[in-house]
Coordinates of C-alpha atoms and ligand atoms in Angstrom, one line a residue:
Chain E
X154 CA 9.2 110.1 146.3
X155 CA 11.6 107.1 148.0
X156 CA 11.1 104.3 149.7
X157 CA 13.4 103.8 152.9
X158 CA 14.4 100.1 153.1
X159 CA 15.4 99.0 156.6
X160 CA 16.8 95.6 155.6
X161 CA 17.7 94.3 159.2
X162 CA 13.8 94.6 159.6
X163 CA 13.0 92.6 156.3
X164 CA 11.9 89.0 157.1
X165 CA 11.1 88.0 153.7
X166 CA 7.0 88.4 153.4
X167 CA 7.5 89.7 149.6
X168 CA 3.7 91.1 150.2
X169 CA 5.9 94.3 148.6
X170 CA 6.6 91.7 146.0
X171 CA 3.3 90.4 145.8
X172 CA 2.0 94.3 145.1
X173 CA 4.4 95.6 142.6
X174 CA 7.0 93.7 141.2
X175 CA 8.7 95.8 139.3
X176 CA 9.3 98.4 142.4
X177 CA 10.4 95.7 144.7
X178 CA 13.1 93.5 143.8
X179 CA 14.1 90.4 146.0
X180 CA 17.0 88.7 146.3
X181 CA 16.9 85.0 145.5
X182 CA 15.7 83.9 149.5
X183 CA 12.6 86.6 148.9
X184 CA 13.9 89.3 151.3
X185 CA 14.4 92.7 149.9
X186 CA 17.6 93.9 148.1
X187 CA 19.2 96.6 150.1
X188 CA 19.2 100.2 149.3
X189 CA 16.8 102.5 149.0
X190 CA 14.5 102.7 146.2
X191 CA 13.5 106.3 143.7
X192 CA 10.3 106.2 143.0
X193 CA 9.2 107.1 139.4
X194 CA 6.3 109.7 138.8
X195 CA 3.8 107.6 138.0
X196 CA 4.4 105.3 140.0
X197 CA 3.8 106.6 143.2
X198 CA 0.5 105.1 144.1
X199 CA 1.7 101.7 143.8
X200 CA 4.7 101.9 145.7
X201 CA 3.1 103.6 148.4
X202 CA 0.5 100.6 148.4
X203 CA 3.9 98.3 148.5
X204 CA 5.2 99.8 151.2
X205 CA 2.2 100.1 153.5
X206 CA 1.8 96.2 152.8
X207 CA 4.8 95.1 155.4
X208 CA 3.9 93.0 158.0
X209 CA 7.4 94.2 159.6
X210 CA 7.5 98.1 158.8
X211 CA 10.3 97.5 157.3
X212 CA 9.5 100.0 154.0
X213 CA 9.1 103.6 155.0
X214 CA 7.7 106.3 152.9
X215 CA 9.7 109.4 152.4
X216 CA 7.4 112.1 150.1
X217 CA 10.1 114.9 150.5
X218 CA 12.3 115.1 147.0
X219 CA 15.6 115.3 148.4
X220 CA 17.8 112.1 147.5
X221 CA 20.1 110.5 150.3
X222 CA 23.4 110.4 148.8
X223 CA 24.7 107.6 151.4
X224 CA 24.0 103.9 149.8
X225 CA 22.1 101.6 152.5
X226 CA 24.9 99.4 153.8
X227 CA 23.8 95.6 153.9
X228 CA 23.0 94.7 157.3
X229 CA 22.7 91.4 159.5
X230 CA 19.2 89.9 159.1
X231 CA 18.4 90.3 162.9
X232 CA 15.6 91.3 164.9
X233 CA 16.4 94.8 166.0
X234 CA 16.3 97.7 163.4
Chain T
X460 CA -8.4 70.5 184.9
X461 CA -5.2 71.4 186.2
X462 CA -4.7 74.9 187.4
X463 CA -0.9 75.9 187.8
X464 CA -0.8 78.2 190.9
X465 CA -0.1 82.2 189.5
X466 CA 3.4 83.1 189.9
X467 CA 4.3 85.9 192.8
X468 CA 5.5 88.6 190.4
X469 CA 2.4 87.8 188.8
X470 CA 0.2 90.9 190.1
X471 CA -3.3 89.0 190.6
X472 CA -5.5 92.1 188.8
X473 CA -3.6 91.0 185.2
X474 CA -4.4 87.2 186.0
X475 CA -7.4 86.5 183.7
X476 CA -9.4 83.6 182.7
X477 CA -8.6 83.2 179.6
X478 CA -7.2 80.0 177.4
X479 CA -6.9 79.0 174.1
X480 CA -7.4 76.0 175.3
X481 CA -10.0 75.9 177.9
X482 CA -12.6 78.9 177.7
X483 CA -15.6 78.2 175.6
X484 CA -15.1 77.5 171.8
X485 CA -11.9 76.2 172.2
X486 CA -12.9 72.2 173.3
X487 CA -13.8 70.7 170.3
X488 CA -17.3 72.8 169.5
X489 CA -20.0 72.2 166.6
X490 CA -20.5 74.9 164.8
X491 CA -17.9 77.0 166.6
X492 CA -16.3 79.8 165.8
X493 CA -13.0 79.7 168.1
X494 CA -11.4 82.8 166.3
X495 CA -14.4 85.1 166.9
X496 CA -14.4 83.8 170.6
X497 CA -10.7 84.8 171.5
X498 CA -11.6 87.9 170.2
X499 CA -12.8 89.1 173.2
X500 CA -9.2 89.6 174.6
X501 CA -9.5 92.2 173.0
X502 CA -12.0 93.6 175.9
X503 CA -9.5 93.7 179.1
X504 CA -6.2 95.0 179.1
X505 CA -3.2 94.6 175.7
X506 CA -1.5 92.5 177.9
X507 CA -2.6 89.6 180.9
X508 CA -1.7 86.2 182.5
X509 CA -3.1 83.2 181.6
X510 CA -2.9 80.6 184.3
X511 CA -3.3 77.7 182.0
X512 CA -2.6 78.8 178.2
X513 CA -0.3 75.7 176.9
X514 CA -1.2 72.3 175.7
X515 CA 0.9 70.8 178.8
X516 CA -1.0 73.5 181.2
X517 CA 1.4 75.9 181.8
X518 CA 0.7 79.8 182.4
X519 CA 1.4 82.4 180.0
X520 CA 1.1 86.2 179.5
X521 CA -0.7 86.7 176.4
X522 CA 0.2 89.6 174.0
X523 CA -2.9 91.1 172.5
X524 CA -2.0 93.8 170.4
X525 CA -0.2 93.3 167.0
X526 CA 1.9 96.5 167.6
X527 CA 3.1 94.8 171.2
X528 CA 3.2 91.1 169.4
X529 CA 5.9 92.7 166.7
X530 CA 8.0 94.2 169.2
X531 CA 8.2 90.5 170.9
X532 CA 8.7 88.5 168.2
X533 CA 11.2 90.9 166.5
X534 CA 13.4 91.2 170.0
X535 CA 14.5 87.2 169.7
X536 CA 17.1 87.8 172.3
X537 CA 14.8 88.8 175.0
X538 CA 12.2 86.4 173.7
X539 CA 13.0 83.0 173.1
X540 CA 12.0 80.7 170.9
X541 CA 13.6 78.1 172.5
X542 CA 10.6 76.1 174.2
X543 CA 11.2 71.9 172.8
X544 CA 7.1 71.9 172.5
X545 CA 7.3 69.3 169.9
X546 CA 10.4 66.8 171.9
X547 CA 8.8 67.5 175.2
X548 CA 6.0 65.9 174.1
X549 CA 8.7 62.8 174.5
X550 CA 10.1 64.3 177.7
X551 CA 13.2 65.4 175.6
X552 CA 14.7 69.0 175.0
X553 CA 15.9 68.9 171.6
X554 CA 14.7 72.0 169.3
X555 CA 13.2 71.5 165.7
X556 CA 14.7 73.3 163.5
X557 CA 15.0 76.8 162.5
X558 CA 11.4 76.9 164.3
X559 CA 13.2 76.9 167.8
X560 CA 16.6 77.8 167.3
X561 CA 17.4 81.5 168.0
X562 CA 19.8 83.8 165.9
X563 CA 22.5 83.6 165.3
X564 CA 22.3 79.6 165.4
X565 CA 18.7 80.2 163.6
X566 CA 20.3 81.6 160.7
X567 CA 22.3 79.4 158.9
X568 CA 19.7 77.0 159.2
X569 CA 17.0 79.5 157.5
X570 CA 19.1 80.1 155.1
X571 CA 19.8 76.6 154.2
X572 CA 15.5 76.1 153.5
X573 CA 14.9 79.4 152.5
X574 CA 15.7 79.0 148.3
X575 CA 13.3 75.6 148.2
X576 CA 10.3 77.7 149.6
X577 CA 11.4 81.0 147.9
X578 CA 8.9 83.1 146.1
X579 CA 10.6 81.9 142.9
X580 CA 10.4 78.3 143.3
X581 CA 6.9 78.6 144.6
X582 CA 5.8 80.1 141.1
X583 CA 7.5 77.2 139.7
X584 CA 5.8 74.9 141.5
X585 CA 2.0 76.3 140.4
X586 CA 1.1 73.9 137.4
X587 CA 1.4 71.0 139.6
X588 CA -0.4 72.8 142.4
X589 CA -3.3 73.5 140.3
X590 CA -3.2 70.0 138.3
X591 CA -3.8 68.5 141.9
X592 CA -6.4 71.0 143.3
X593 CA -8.5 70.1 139.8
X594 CA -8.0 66.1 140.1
X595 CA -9.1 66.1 143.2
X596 CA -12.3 68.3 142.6
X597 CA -12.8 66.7 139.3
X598 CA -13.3 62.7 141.0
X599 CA -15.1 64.3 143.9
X600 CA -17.8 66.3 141.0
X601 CA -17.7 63.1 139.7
X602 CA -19.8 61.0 141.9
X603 CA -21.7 63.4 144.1
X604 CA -23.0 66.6 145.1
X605 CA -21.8 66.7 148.6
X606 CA -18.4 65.7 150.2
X607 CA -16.5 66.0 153.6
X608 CA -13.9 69.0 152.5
X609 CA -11.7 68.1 154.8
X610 CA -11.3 64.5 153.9
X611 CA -12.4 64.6 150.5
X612 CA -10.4 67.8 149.6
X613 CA -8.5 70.3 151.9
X614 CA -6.0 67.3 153.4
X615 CA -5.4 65.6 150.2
X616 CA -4.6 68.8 148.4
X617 CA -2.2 70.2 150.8
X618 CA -0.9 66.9 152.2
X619 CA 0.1 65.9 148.8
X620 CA 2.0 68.9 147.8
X621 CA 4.0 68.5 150.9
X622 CA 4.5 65.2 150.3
X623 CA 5.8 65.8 146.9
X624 CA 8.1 68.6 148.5
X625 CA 9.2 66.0 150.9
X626 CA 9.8 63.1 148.4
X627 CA 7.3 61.0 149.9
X628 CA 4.8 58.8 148.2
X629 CA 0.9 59.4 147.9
X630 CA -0.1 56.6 149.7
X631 CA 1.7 57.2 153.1
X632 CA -0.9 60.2 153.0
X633 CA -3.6 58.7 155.4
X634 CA -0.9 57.6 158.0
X635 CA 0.8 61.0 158.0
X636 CA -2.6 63.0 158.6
X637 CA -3.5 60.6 161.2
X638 CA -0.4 61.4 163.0
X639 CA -0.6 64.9 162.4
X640 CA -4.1 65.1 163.7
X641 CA -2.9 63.1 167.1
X642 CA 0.0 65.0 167.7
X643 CA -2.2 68.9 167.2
X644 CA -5.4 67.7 168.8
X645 CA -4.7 64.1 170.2
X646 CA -5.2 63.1 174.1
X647 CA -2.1 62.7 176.5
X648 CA -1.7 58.7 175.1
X649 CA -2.1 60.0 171.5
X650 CA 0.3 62.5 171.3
X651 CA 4.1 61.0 172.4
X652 CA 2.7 58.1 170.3
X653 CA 2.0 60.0 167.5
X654 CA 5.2 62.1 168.2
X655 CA 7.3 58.7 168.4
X656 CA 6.4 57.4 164.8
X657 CA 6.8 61.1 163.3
X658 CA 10.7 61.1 164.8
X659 CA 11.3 57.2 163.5
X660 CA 9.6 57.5 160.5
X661 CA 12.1 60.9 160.0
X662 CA 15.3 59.1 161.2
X663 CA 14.8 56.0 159.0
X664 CA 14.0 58.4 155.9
X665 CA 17.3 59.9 156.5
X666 CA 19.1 56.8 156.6
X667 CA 17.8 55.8 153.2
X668 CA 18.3 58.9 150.9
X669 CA 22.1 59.0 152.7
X670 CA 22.4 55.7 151.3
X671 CA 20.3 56.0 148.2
X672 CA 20.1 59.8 147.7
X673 CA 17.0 61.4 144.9
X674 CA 16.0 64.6 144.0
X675 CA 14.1 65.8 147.2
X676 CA 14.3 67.6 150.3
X677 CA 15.6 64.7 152.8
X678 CA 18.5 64.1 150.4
X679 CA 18.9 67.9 150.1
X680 CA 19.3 68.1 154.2
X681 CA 21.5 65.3 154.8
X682 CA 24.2 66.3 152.1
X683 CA 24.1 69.8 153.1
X684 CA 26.5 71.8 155.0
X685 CA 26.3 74.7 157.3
X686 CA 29.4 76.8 158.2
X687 CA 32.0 73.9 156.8
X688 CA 30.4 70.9 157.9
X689 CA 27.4 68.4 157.3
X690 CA 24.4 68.3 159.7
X691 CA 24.2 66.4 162.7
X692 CA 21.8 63.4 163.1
X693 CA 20.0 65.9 165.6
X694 CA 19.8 68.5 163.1
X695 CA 18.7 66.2 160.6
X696 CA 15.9 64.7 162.8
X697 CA 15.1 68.9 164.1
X698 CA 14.7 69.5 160.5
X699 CA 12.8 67.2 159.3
X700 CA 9.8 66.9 162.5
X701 CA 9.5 70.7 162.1
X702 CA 9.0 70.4 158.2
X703 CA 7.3 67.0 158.2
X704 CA 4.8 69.5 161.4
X705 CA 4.4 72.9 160.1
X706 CA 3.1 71.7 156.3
X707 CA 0.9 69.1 156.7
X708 CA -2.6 70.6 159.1
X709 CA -1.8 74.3 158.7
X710 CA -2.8 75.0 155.2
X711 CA -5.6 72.0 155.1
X712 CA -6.8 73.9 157.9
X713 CA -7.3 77.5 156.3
X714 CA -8.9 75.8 153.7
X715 CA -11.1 74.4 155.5
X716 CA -12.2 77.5 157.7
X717 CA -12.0 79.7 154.2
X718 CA -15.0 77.2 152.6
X719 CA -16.8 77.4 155.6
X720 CA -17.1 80.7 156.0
X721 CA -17.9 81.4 151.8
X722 CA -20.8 78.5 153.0
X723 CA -22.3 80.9 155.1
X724 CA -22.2 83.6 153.7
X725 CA -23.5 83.4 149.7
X726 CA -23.3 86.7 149.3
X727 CA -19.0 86.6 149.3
X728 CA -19.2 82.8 147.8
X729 CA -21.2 84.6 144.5
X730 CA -18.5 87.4 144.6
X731 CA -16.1 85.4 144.0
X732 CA -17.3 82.8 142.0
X733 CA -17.8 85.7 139.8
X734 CA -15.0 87.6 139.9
X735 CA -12.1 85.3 140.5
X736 CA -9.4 88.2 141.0
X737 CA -10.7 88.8 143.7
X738 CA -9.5 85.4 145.2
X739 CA -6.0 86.8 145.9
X740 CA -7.0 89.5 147.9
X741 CA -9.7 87.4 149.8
X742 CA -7.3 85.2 150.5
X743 CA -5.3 87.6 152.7
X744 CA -8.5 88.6 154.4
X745 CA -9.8 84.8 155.3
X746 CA -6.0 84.1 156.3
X747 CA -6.7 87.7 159.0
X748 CA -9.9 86.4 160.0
X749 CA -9.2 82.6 160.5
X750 CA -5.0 82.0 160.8
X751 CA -4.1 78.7 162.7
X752 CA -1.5 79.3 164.7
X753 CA -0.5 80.5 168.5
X754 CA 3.3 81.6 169.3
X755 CA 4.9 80.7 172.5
X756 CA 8.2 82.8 173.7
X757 CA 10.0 82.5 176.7
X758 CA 11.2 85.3 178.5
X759 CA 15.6 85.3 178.3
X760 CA 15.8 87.8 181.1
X761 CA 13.5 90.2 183.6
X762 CA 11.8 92.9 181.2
X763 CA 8.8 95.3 182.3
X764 CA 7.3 94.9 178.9
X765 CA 4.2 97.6 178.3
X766 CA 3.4 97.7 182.4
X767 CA 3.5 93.6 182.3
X768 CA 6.4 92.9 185.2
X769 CA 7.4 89.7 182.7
X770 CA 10.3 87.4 184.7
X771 CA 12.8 85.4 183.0
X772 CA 11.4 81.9 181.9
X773 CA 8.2 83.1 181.9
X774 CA 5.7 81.7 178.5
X775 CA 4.8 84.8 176.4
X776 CA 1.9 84.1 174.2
X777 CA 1.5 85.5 170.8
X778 CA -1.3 84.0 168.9
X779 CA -2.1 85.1 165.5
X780 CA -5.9 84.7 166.1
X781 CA -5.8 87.5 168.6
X782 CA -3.3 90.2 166.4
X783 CA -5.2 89.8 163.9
X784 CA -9.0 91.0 165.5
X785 CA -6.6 94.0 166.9
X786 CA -9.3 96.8 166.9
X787 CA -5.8 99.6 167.0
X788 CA -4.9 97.4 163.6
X789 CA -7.7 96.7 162.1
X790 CA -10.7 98.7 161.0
X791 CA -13.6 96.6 162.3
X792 CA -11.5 93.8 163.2
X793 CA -14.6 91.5 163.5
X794 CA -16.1 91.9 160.6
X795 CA -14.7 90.0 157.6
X796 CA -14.7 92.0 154.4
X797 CA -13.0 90.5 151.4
X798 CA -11.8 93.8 150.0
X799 CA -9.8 95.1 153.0
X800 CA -6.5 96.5 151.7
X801 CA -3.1 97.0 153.3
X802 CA -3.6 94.2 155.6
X803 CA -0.7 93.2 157.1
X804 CA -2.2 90.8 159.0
X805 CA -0.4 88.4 161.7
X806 CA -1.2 84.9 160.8
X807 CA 2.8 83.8 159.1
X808 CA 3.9 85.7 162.2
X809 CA 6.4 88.2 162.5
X810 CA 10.5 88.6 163.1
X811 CA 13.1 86.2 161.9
X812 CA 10.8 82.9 162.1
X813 CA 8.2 84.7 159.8
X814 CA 6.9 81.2 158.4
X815 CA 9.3 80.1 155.6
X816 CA 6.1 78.4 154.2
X817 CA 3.9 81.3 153.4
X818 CA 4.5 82.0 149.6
X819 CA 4.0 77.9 149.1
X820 CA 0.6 78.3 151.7
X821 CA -0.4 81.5 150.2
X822 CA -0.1 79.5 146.8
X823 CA -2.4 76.6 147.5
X824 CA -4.9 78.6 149.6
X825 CA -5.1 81.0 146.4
X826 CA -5.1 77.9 143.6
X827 CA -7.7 75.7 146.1
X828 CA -10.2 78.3 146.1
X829 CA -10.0 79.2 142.8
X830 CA -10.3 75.7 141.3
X831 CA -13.4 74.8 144.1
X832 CA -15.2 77.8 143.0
X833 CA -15.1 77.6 139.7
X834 CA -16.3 74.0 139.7
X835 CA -18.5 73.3 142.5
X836 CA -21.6 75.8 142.1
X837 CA -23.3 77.2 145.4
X838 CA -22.7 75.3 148.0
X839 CA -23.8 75.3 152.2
X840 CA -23.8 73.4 155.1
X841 CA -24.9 70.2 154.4
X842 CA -28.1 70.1 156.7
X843 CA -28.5 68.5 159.7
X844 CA -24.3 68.4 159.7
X845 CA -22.3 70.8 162.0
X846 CA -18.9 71.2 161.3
X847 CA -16.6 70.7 164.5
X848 CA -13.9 73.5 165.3
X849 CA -11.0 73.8 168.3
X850 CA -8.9 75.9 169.5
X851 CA -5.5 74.9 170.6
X852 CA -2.0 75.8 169.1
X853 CA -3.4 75.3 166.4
X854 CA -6.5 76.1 165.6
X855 CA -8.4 73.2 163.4
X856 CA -11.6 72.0 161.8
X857 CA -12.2 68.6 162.5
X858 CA -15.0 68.0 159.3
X859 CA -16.8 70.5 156.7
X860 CA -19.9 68.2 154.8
X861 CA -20.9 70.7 151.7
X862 CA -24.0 70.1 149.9
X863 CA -24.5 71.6 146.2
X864 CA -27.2 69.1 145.5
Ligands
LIG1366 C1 -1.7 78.6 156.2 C2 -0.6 77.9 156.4 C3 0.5 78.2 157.4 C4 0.5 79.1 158.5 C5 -0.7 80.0 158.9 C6 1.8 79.1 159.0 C7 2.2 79.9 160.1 C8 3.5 79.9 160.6 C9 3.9 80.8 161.7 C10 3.0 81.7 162.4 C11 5.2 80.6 161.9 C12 6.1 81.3 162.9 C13 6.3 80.4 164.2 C14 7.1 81.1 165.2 O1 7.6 82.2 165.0 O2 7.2 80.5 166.3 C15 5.6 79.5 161.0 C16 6.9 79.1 160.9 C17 7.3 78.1 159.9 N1 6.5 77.6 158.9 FE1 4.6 77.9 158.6 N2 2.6 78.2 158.3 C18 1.8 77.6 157.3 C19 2.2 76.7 156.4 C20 3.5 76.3 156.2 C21 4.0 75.3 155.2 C22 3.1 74.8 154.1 C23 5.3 75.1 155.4 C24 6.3 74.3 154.7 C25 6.3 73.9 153.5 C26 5.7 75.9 156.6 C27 7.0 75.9 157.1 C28 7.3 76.7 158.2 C29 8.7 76.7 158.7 C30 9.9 75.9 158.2 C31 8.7 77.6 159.8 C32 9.9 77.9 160.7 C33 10.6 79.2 160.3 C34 11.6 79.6 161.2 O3 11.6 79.3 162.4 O4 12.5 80.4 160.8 N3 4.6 76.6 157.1 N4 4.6 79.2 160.2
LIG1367 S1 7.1 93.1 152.6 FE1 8.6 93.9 154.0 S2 9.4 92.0 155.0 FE2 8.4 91.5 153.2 S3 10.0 91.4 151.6 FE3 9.0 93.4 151.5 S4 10.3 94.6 152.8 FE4 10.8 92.5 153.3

């Protein structure tokens, strides 16, 4: 499993944060760190909880295996995703 | 009361009457419960017109459903945030800042606060959080078995903390919550008086830490720069209203809604009394069921949003109280249950102005409970007292008399 960050949606809740820690790593502001995120075994309940806990939607869920091989670019902290 | 006329493009079957300020619960009300009353908008259609929805009486389409208030407050260059409610209170037109800057001006400015209210320096800031929280209940345990929460607890507490983060003395603490209180909920003589001391109390605090600078956040904002250069004395004075404004009634008044709701209902109070970790996700629920604070957004440019034929300068209301009773959103959206998970509810708001403050709020909602609970035993109503609620921007508890006797 991997979680798709959209950081140009991230406005800094850390309620990912708040749910798992270790999973969701923010930058020194509190807004998530870009690029996407592999999920461990194991630890797939939890991130799933993390993700579903942004007020912006800016974590998505993606349950299919196949790795991305393209890194997130950084993008502007604006509005628009 | 004053009733603005409708505007033309206003099509008369989405007018409704409807006001956070004006329908019933919202005037100051004993015993009211002004979130559970706006939850009827909820009823009618996801999106109307208010023809009187601001504190100077001006119209306002009002955005029910969380899914629609995301989309507006996200979209910050159709939807301004540009609106001077605090400077024209004074009949000015300066913005406070970031609250009513838009990006990219908004930006730099964020950036500048963000790190002092950062979930890291929050965490730092616990220990004194919770020393405070257990002063403050230990002198009121003390000497009685009843108190007024909000005077005796919820106002010191948060005021305090603020004050600390501001670098201001304890004993300005009466002054400042007096002002507060006339500026939020004050007639039209109280407020541009209240408004007038906050702005020269500001601009002569930034006078002294440029001469005499300390450790604290006035000193921190007048020797800082943003793209090259130090802030202007209208930046300064933006800042410093907006911070001095957003910390000192909003968290006193969760508190104060939180307590009276685990008052009425034993049941929850017991719960958590007993099993404290439950606090933290409680918290998230009371802050769903009972957040503060209304949005106002002015329209940049003509925009058929969701069927509503909104026109440029038009007031788009986006209050958290409504979001968060969204029945689409929320499974039984009226009914407060301290376990709900996943609930990404609306009351910091959403899109770049997503409340800076909410990890420090969070914080003292979380530590306040906590310490109440685990040293004032049951506790209700005091009887024959009614606590007095309002509606509003923000949405406040005027007095909360608990009796453990
Ligand atoms: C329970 C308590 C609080 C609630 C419910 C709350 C709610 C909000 C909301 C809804 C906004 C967004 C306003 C908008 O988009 O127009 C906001 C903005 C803001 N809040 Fe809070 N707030 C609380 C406490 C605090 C505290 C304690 C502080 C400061 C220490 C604070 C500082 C700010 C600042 C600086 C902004 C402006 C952010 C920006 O424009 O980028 N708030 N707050
Ligand atoms: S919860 Fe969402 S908005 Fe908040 S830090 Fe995590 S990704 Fe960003």
């Amino acid at each position: 499993m991997r979680i798709i960050v959209h950081n140009a949606k991230c406005q800094g809740h850390a309620r990912c944060w708040a749910q798992a820690p270790d999973i969701f790593k923010l930058d020194d502001d509190g807004y998530i760190l870009p690029g996407d995120i592999q999920v461990a075994e194991g630890e797939q309940l939890l991130a799933s909880q993390g993700a579903r806990s942004c007020p912006e939607r800016a974590l998505e869920v993606d349950r299919t295996s196949a790795a991305r091989f393209e890194p997130a670019a950084m993008q502007p902290r604006t509005g628009e995703a | 009361m004053a009733i603005n006329p409708v505007p033309d493009h206003v099509p008369p079957e989405m007018v409704r009457d409807f006001s956070l300020f004006t329908s019933p619960g919202m005037p100051p009300t004993p015993n009211g419960d002004p979130h559970a009353a706006v939850a009827c908008a909820h009823d009618g259609p996801p999106i109307f017109y208010s023809p009187y929805n601001t504190q100077d009486g001006r119209g306002t389409w009002v955005i029910t459903r969380a899914a629609d208030q995301r989309k507006v407050l996200q979209d910050t260059e159709t939807f301004s945030s540009h609106r001077s409610i605090f400077s024209s209170i004074l009949g000015e037109t300066w913005p406070t800042i970031p609250l009513e800057l838009d990006p990219p001006a908004h930006g730099a400015f964020r950036s500048l606060l963000s790190p002092l209210l950062s979930p890291k320096r929050v965490t730092a800031l616990e220990p004194a959080v919770r020393e405070r929280a257990i002063a403050l209940i230990d002198r009121i345990t003390a000497s009685a078995t009843s108190c007024d929460v909000m005077k005796d607890f919820a106002f010191p507490f948060t005021v305090s903390i603020f004050l600390r983060f501001l670098g201001l003395p304890d004993q300005g603490l009466d002054t400042f919550v007096g002002w507060a209180k006339d500026l939020l909920h004050g007639d039209d003589v109280e407020r541009p008086v209240a408004a007038r001391k906050i702005v020269a109390f500001i601009d002569e605090l930034a006078t002294n830490r440029r001469k005499n600078p300390v450790d604290d956040l006035m000193t921190f904002i007048v020797q800082a720069q943003i793209e090259g250069r130090q802030l202007t004395d209208g930046e300064i004075r933006g800042i410093g209203v907006l911070v001095f404004v957003a910390g000192l009634d909003t968290v006193a008044a969760a508190i104060g809604f939180d307590l009276a709701y685990l008052a009425r209902n034993l049941k929850d109070q017991e719960l958590l009394r007993s099993e404290p970790d439950r606090i933290l996700l409680a918290t998230e629920e009371l802050l769903r069921a009972y957040p503060p604070i209304q949005l106002i957004r002015v329209a940049t440019k003509d925009i058929d949003f969701e069927g509503a034929p909104i026109r440029k300068g038009d007031y788009v209301s986006c209050a958290t109280m409504i979001a968060n009773r969204d029945p689409e959103e929320f499974e039984s959206p009226n009914t407060v249950d301290l376990a709900r998970e996943h609930n990404r509810h609306a009351a910091f708001g959403y899109g770049p102005h997503r409340c800076l403050g909410s990890h420090l709020a969070r914080r003292e909602i979380v530590i306040g409970l906590e310490e109440w609970l685990a040293r004032i035993p049951t506790f209700r109503i005091k009887e024959g007292t009614a606590p007095i609620t309002c509606g509003g921007h923000v949405f406040g508890i005027e007095n909360l008399i608990l009796d453990w006797s």
